[in-house]
Short mmCIF file of C-alpha atoms and ligand atoms in Angstrom, two decimals:
data_model
loop_
_atom_site.label_atom_id
_atom_site.label_comp_id
_atom_site.label_asym_id
_atom_site.label_seq_id
_atom_site.Cartn_x
_atom_site.Cartn_y
_atom_site.Cartn_z
CA MET A 741 -27.56 -12.10 84.72
CA HIS A 742 -28.55 -14.46 81.94
CA PRO A 743 -25.43 -16.27 80.70
CA LEU A 744 -26.16 -15.14 77.16
CA LEU A 745 -26.24 -11.52 78.26
CA SER A 746 -22.83 -11.73 79.91
CA GLN A 747 -21.57 -13.50 76.79
CA LEU A 748 -22.96 -10.59 74.79
CA ASN A 749 -21.10 -8.13 77.02
CA ALA A 750 -17.88 -10.02 76.42
CA ILE A 751 -18.50 -9.95 72.65
CA ALA A 752 -19.20 -6.22 72.83
CA ALA A 753 -16.01 -5.55 74.79
CA GLN A 754 -13.94 -7.58 72.30
CA ALA A 755 -15.55 -5.89 69.32
CA HIS A 756 -14.91 -2.42 70.68
CA THR A 757 -11.28 -3.15 71.50
CA ALA A 758 -10.70 -4.64 68.05
CA LEU A 759 -12.38 -1.67 66.35
CA SER A 760 -10.19 0.85 68.16
CA ALA A 761 -7.13 -0.95 66.71
CA VAL A 762 -8.33 -0.59 63.08
CA THR A 763 -6.31 2.01 61.16
CA THR A 764 -6.59 1.05 57.49
CA LEU A 765 -9.33 0.14 55.03
CA PRO A 766 -8.17 -3.48 54.55
CA GLU A 767 -8.09 -3.87 58.33
CA LEU A 768 -11.60 -2.48 58.50
CA GLU A 769 -12.77 -4.98 55.91
CA ALA A 770 -11.27 -7.84 57.90
CA TYR A 771 -12.84 -6.45 61.05
CA THR A 772 -16.30 -6.24 59.51
CA ARG A 773 -16.05 -9.82 58.32
CA ALA A 774 -14.90 -11.08 61.73
CA HIS A 775 -17.25 -9.13 63.96
CA LEU A 776 -20.35 -8.50 61.87
CA GLY A 777 -20.15 -11.23 59.19
CA LYS A 778 -21.97 -14.53 58.81
CA HIS A 779 -19.55 -16.41 61.04
CA SER A 780 -19.11 -13.70 63.68
CA PRO A 781 -19.94 -14.39 67.36
CA LEU A 782 -22.83 -11.96 66.95
CA ALA A 783 -24.31 -13.97 64.08
CA GLN A 784 -23.85 -17.15 66.06
CA MET A 785 -25.63 -15.73 69.05
CA ASN A 786 -28.44 -14.62 66.77
CA LYS A 787 -28.90 -18.24 65.75
CA GLN A 788 -29.08 -19.31 69.39
CA LEU A 789 -32.03 -16.94 69.94
CA GLY A 790 -34.24 -19.49 68.24
CA THR A 791 -33.69 -21.96 71.04
CA LEU A 792 -34.74 -19.52 73.78
CA SER A 793 -38.07 -18.96 75.49
CA THR A 794 -40.09 -15.91 74.46
CA GLU A 795 -39.23 -14.22 77.72
CA GLU A 796 -35.47 -14.73 77.32
CA LYS A 797 -35.74 -13.53 73.73
CA ARG A 798 -37.43 -10.35 74.89
CA SER A 799 -34.56 -9.43 77.16
CA ILE A 800 -31.69 -10.52 74.90
CA ALA A 801 -32.78 -9.76 71.34
CA PRO A 802 -32.98 -5.96 71.80
CA ALA A 803 -29.49 -5.89 73.40
CA LEU A 804 -28.11 -7.93 70.52
CA GLN A 805 -29.82 -5.67 68.02
CA ALA A 806 -28.53 -2.54 69.77
CA LEU A 807 -24.96 -3.83 69.78
CA ARG A 808 -25.10 -4.69 66.09
CA GLN A 809 -26.46 -1.24 65.23
CA GLU A 810 -23.83 0.45 67.34
CA LEU A 811 -20.99 -1.51 65.73
CA GLU A 812 -22.38 -0.91 62.25
CA ALA A 813 -22.60 2.82 62.90
CA HIS A 814 -19.02 2.90 64.14
CA THR A 815 -17.61 0.93 61.22
CA HIS A 816 -19.57 3.13 58.84
CA THR A 817 -18.07 6.32 60.30
CA LEU A 818 -14.62 4.79 60.37
CA GLN A 819 -15.06 3.66 56.74
CA GLU A 820 -15.72 7.26 55.70
CA THR A 821 -12.83 8.66 57.68
CA LEU A 822 -10.40 6.08 56.33
CA SER A 823 -11.44 6.41 52.67
CA THR A 824 -11.18 10.19 52.83
CA ALA A 825 -7.71 9.84 54.33
CA ALA A 826 -6.72 7.24 51.70
CA MET A 827 -7.89 9.49 48.88
CA GLN A 828 -6.02 12.44 50.32
CA ALA A 829 -2.85 10.38 50.63
CA GLU A 830 -3.22 9.29 47.01
CA LEU A 831 -3.76 12.87 45.83
CA ALA A 832 -0.75 14.04 47.80
CA ALA A 833 1.39 11.30 46.24
CA GLN A 834 0.15 12.08 42.73
CA TRP A 835 0.83 15.76 42.88
CA TYR A 836 2.63 17.06 39.82
CA ASP A 837 4.56 20.25 39.56
CA LEU A 838 3.97 21.20 35.97
CA THR A 839 6.62 23.89 36.18
CA GLN A 840 9.40 21.37 36.90
CA PRO A 841 11.70 20.64 33.96
CA SER A 842 11.10 17.10 32.71
CA THR A 843 13.70 14.41 33.04
CA ALA A 844 12.00 12.36 30.31
CA ARG A 845 13.25 12.48 26.71
CA LYS A 846 11.71 15.22 24.63
CA GLY A 847 9.77 14.34 21.49
CA SER A 848 11.57 14.65 18.17
CA LEU A 849 10.83 14.67 14.48
CA HIS A 850 10.86 11.44 12.49
CA PRO A 851 13.97 11.20 10.28
CA ILE A 852 11.83 11.31 7.13
CA THR A 853 10.17 14.49 8.38
CA ARG A 854 13.53 16.07 9.20
CA MET A 855 14.80 15.25 5.76
CA ARG A 856 11.65 16.62 4.15
CA HIS A 857 11.94 19.87 6.12
CA ASP A 858 15.58 20.24 5.08
CA ILE A 859 14.63 19.70 1.45
CA GLU A 860 11.77 22.17 1.65
CA ASP A 861 14.00 24.81 3.26
CA LEU A 862 16.69 24.28 0.70
CA PHE A 863 14.43 24.50 -2.34
CA SER A 864 12.44 27.41 -0.90
CA SER A 865 15.71 29.30 -0.64
CA MET A 866 16.23 28.65 -4.35
CA GLY A 867 12.82 30.10 -5.23
CA PHE A 868 10.86 26.86 -5.53
CA ARG A 869 7.24 26.53 -4.46
CA ILE A 870 6.36 23.49 -2.29
CA ALA A 871 3.48 21.64 -3.97
CA ASP A 872 1.42 18.54 -3.30
CA GLY A 873 -1.22 16.54 -5.12
CA PRO A 874 -3.76 13.83 -4.38
CA HIS A 875 -2.73 10.27 -3.48
CA ILE A 876 -5.64 9.01 -5.56
CA GLU A 877 -4.72 10.19 -9.02
CA THR A 878 -6.30 9.89 -12.43
CA GLU A 879 -4.56 7.63 -14.93
CA TRP A 880 -4.27 10.68 -17.13
CA HIS A 881 -2.18 12.64 -14.59
CA ASN A 882 -0.20 9.62 -13.42
CA PHE A 883 0.54 8.24 -16.91
CA ASP A 884 -0.90 9.77 -20.10
CA ALA A 885 0.08 13.38 -19.52
CA LEU A 886 3.58 12.15 -18.63
CA ASN A 887 3.93 10.50 -22.01
CA ILE A 888 3.47 7.01 -20.59
CA PRO A 889 1.29 5.30 -23.19
CA PRO A 890 -1.29 2.64 -22.19
CA THR A 891 1.07 -0.12 -23.36
CA HIS A 892 3.96 1.02 -21.14
CA PRO A 893 5.07 -1.65 -18.63
CA ALA A 894 4.76 0.82 -15.75
CA ARG A 895 1.00 0.45 -16.06
CA ASP A 896 1.27 -3.27 -15.46
CA MET A 897 -0.86 -4.69 -12.67
CA GLN A 898 2.35 -5.67 -10.83
CA ASP A 899 3.33 -2.10 -10.07
CA THR A 900 0.17 -0.08 -9.88
CA PHE A 901 -2.72 -0.16 -7.46
CA PHE A 902 -5.69 0.42 -9.75
CA LEU A 903 -8.84 1.63 -8.03
CA ARG A 904 -12.22 0.19 -8.84
CA THR A 905 -14.06 3.47 -8.45
CA GLY A 906 -13.41 6.22 -10.94
CA HIS A 907 -12.81 9.86 -10.10
CA ALA A 908 -15.76 11.19 -8.05
CA ASN A 909 -16.66 13.92 -10.55
CA THR A 910 -15.26 12.91 -13.89
CA ARG A 911 -15.51 9.08 -13.65
CA GLU A 912 -11.96 8.91 -15.06
CA ASN A 913 -9.94 5.81 -14.13
CA THR A 914 -7.99 6.29 -10.92
CA VAL A 915 -4.89 4.74 -9.33
CA LEU A 916 -2.87 5.24 -6.17
CA ARG A 917 -0.19 7.50 -7.56
CA THR A 918 2.91 5.46 -8.35
CA HIS A 919 5.20 8.50 -8.31
CA THR A 920 5.14 12.21 -7.50
CA SER A 921 5.56 13.07 -11.19
CA PRO A 922 1.81 13.74 -11.74
CA VAL A 923 2.26 16.83 -9.58
CA GLN A 924 4.54 18.19 -12.33
CA VAL A 925 1.48 18.06 -14.56
CA ARG A 926 -0.80 19.62 -11.95
CA SER A 927 1.71 22.40 -11.28
CA MET A 928 2.15 23.30 -14.94
CA LEU A 929 -1.62 23.30 -15.46
CA GLN A 930 -2.16 25.44 -12.37
CA TYR A 931 0.71 27.91 -12.60
CA GLY A 932 1.72 27.83 -16.26
CA ALA A 933 5.29 28.81 -17.18
CA PRO A 934 7.69 29.82 -15.78
CA VAL A 935 7.36 27.53 -12.76
CA ARG A 936 9.58 26.01 -10.09
CA VAL A 937 8.10 23.42 -7.76
CA VAL A 938 9.34 20.78 -5.40
CA VAL A 939 6.95 18.05 -4.30
CA PRO A 940 7.62 15.78 -1.36
CA GLY A 941 4.94 13.12 -1.02
CA ARG A 942 3.78 9.59 -0.54
CA VAL A 943 3.62 7.12 -3.42
CA PHE A 944 2.35 3.57 -3.71
CA ARG A 945 3.56 0.47 -5.55
CA ASN A 946 2.03 -2.95 -5.72
CA GLU A 947 5.28 -4.75 -4.80
CA ALA A 948 6.54 -7.36 -2.37
CA THR A 949 8.09 -5.79 0.72
CA ASP A 950 11.62 -6.44 1.99
CA ALA A 951 14.49 -4.55 3.62
CA THR A 952 14.55 -1.92 0.88
CA HIS A 953 11.02 -2.04 -0.54
CA ASP A 954 7.67 -1.08 0.88
CA THR A 955 4.29 -0.65 -0.80
CA ALA A 956 4.17 2.95 0.37
CA PHE A 957 7.18 5.21 0.43
CA TYR A 958 8.17 8.82 -0.07
CA GLN A 959 9.48 10.58 -3.15
CA VAL A 960 10.48 14.11 -3.93
CA GLU A 961 9.74 15.53 -7.35
CA GLY A 962 11.20 18.71 -8.75
CA LEU A 963 10.34 20.75 -11.82
CA VAL A 964 11.74 23.92 -13.32
CA VAL A 965 10.27 25.36 -16.52
CA ASP A 966 11.51 28.62 -17.93
CA THR A 967 13.19 30.02 -21.02
CA HIS A 968 16.75 28.77 -21.68
CA ILE A 969 16.77 25.99 -19.08
CA HIS A 970 19.39 23.31 -19.81
CA MET A 971 21.09 20.25 -18.30
CA GLY A 972 23.70 22.41 -16.55
CA HIS A 973 20.94 23.84 -14.34
CA LEU A 974 19.81 20.34 -13.50
CA LYS A 975 23.28 19.14 -12.57
CA ALA A 976 24.05 22.21 -10.45
CA THR A 977 20.70 21.97 -8.66
CA MET A 978 21.26 18.29 -7.82
CA GLN A 979 24.81 18.87 -6.68
CA THR A 980 23.75 21.78 -4.45
CA MET A 981 20.97 19.72 -2.98
CA LEU A 982 23.15 16.72 -2.14
CA GLU A 983 25.94 18.84 -0.67
CA ARG A 984 23.49 20.65 1.56
CA LEU A 985 21.77 17.45 2.68
CA PHE A 986 24.94 15.49 3.35
CA GLY A 987 26.94 18.44 4.65
CA THR A 988 30.03 17.61 2.56
CA GLU A 989 31.35 18.15 -0.93
CA VAL A 990 29.71 15.61 -3.21
CA THR A 991 30.86 14.16 -6.51
CA VAL A 992 28.06 13.36 -8.95
CA ARG A 993 27.93 11.79 -12.37
CA MET A 994 25.16 11.57 -14.93
CA ARG A 995 24.34 8.48 -16.99
CA PRO A 996 21.84 8.32 -19.84
CA ALA A 997 18.59 6.63 -18.80
CA TYR A 998 15.10 6.30 -20.14
CA PHE A 999 12.00 7.84 -18.58
CA PRO A 1000 9.06 8.55 -20.90
CA PHE A 1001 8.51 12.06 -19.55
CA VAL A 1002 12.03 13.40 -20.18
CA GLU A 1003 14.33 13.64 -23.17
CA PRO A 1004 17.21 13.28 -22.71
CA GLY A 1005 16.75 11.30 -19.52
CA ILE A 1006 19.51 10.61 -17.03
CA GLU A 1007 20.26 8.93 -13.80
CA LEU A 1008 22.40 10.88 -11.40
CA ASP A 1009 24.80 8.97 -9.16
CA MET A 1010 26.60 10.17 -6.09
CA LEU A 1011 30.02 8.98 -4.97
CA TYR A 1012 29.34 7.68 -1.51
CA THR A 1013 31.91 6.87 1.15
CA LYS A 1014 30.84 3.83 3.10
CA ALA A 1015 31.42 3.32 6.82
CA ASP A 1016 34.55 1.24 6.03
CA GLY A 1017 36.06 4.12 4.02
CA THR A 1018 35.57 2.57 0.57
CA GLU A 1019 33.74 4.53 -2.12
CA LYS A 1020 30.80 3.48 -4.21
CA TRP A 1021 28.60 5.09 -6.88
CA LEU A 1022 25.00 5.18 -5.74
CA GLU A 1023 22.09 5.90 -8.02
CA ILE A 1024 20.15 8.72 -6.40
CA VAL A 1025 17.98 10.63 -8.84
CA GLY A 1026 16.04 10.05 -12.03
CA ALA A 1027 15.92 13.23 -14.08
CA GLY A 1028 16.07 14.87 -17.47
CA MET A 1029 14.79 17.62 -19.71
CA VAL A 1030 10.98 17.74 -19.71
CA HIS A 1031 9.68 15.99 -22.84
CA PRO A 1032 7.96 18.32 -25.33
CA HIS A 1033 4.91 16.03 -25.24
CA VAL A 1034 4.58 16.66 -21.53
CA LEU A 1035 4.92 20.43 -21.91
CA ARG A 1036 2.29 20.37 -24.64
CA SER A 1037 -0.10 18.21 -22.53
CA CYS A 1038 0.15 20.92 -19.91
CA GLY A 1039 -0.50 23.80 -22.29
CA ILE A 1040 3.09 25.03 -22.44
CA ASP A 1041 4.74 25.83 -25.77
CA PRO A 1042 7.97 23.76 -26.08
CA SER A 1043 9.33 26.15 -28.70
CA VAL A 1044 9.41 28.90 -26.07
CA TYR A 1045 10.02 27.02 -22.84
CA SER A 1046 12.22 24.20 -21.72
CA GLY A 1047 12.56 22.60 -18.33
CA PHE A 1048 14.18 19.96 -16.23
CA ALA A 1049 12.53 17.53 -13.86
CA PHE A 1050 13.87 15.17 -11.28
CA GLY A 1051 12.54 12.60 -8.86
CA PHE A 1052 14.15 10.65 -6.07
CA GLY A 1053 13.28 8.44 -3.16
CA LEU A 1054 13.05 10.46 0.02
CA THR A 1055 13.03 7.26 2.03
CA ARG A 1056 16.17 6.00 0.36
CA LEU A 1057 18.02 9.29 0.75
CA THR A 1058 17.05 9.43 4.42
CA MET A 1059 18.38 5.89 4.91
CA LEU A 1060 21.64 6.90 3.23
CA ARG A 1061 22.05 10.07 5.27
CA TYR A 1062 21.53 8.29 8.58
CA GLY A 1063 23.04 4.92 7.69
CA ILE A 1064 19.76 3.03 8.12
CA THR A 1065 19.88 -0.30 6.33
CA ASP A 1066 16.37 -1.67 6.83
CA ILE A 1067 13.40 0.37 5.63
CA ARG A 1068 11.18 -1.39 8.17
CA ASP A 1069 13.16 0.24 11.01
CA LEU A 1070 12.03 3.61 9.69
CA PHE A 1071 8.33 2.83 9.77
CA SER A 1072 8.03 0.44 12.71
CA GLY A 1073 7.67 3.27 15.24
CA SER A 1074 10.34 1.51 17.31
CA TYR A 1075 11.44 3.67 20.22
CA SER A 1076 15.01 2.41 20.09
CA VAL A 1077 15.29 3.63 16.50
CA LEU A 1078 13.40 6.90 16.87
CA SER A 1079 15.08 7.91 20.14
CA GLN A 1080 18.32 8.34 18.17
CA PHE A 1081 16.91 11.37 16.38
N1 DAH B 1304 8.97 9.18 -11.55
C1 DAH B 1304 10.18 8.40 -11.61
C2 DAH B 1304 10.05 7.17 -10.74
O1 DAH B 1304 9.17 7.12 -9.92
C3 DAH B 1304 11.37 9.19 -11.14
C4 DAH B 1304 11.71 10.29 -12.08
C5 DAH B 1304 12.57 10.06 -13.13
C6 DAH B 1304 11.15 11.54 -11.93
C7 DAH B 1304 12.91 11.07 -14.02
C8 DAH B 1304 11.49 12.57 -12.80
C9 DAH B 1304 12.36 12.31 -13.85
O2 DAH B 1304 10.97 13.79 -12.69
O3 DAH B 1304 12.69 13.32 -14.71
O4 DAH B 1304 10.81 6.27 -10.84
#
């Protein structure tokens, strides 16, 4: 037998033995490289063919070719078997029983959302309608109708985001609403008197941000217009609200304050017990009796109707209720903060 032919037999025997030991895809890859690749004995022998006589070539080349084809066919079959098995193993490992109870933490509502829901429930139970208005508001709704004249400092560029484009239909000047109070105006225009609405919503101020200030935050506005409404109704409503939200008896006091859209205007403080047991008055709500100018702007006769209005920071009240000291914790989406709720 030609020495190259017996060499070929030895290569074949080795290749077959090695192939029968392959059980994984990485092993198969290594095998293919070693026995069929550029540096394999087969490839080397192929190179040697060039040095042979035509006769020798005729007897050896077909055997070499046959062995290569045989090995390629085997590795191909094995490749399919192994990848099917690998995929099945993966599928078996990834099997989920959707009926199993989860050990992961369940989702929960953001503290601001919880607070808003509580407020909505509470005011609904007192006969209030939940209302909302647009974030992009006309200057008329945000300021003029609320008795805030063009010269009022609240219109200053520092506080208000003025928009370059006017209202889509009316071309009126627009702003990002700086408070929820314009929804008082919208509610009176829409429903007339008597009316009771509560308005949780987002407001925007052109301010520097820090631990207690953000350019966007949440307020809640309230409005009651009816015959014979007086400050006593306002105080009782605020006290009821705070007691329900904080789950304890609450002491409140009212101080005179100025807001253009109410007369008299007040600020309502709550006596707050801090973590160390000491007490402190905290300003919670701006409020007052709806100014006759505002009622008139909204088509309501101030000689027949009176009303009270209030507005407070939902964000701030939420921070107080849960003892959160940095506003940025509330809006960062941080899991360590949110997982406490
Ligand atoms: N709109 C006021 C603000 O953003 C809060 C406020 C004060 C609302 C008095 C009222 C009110 O309805 O009567 O600071």
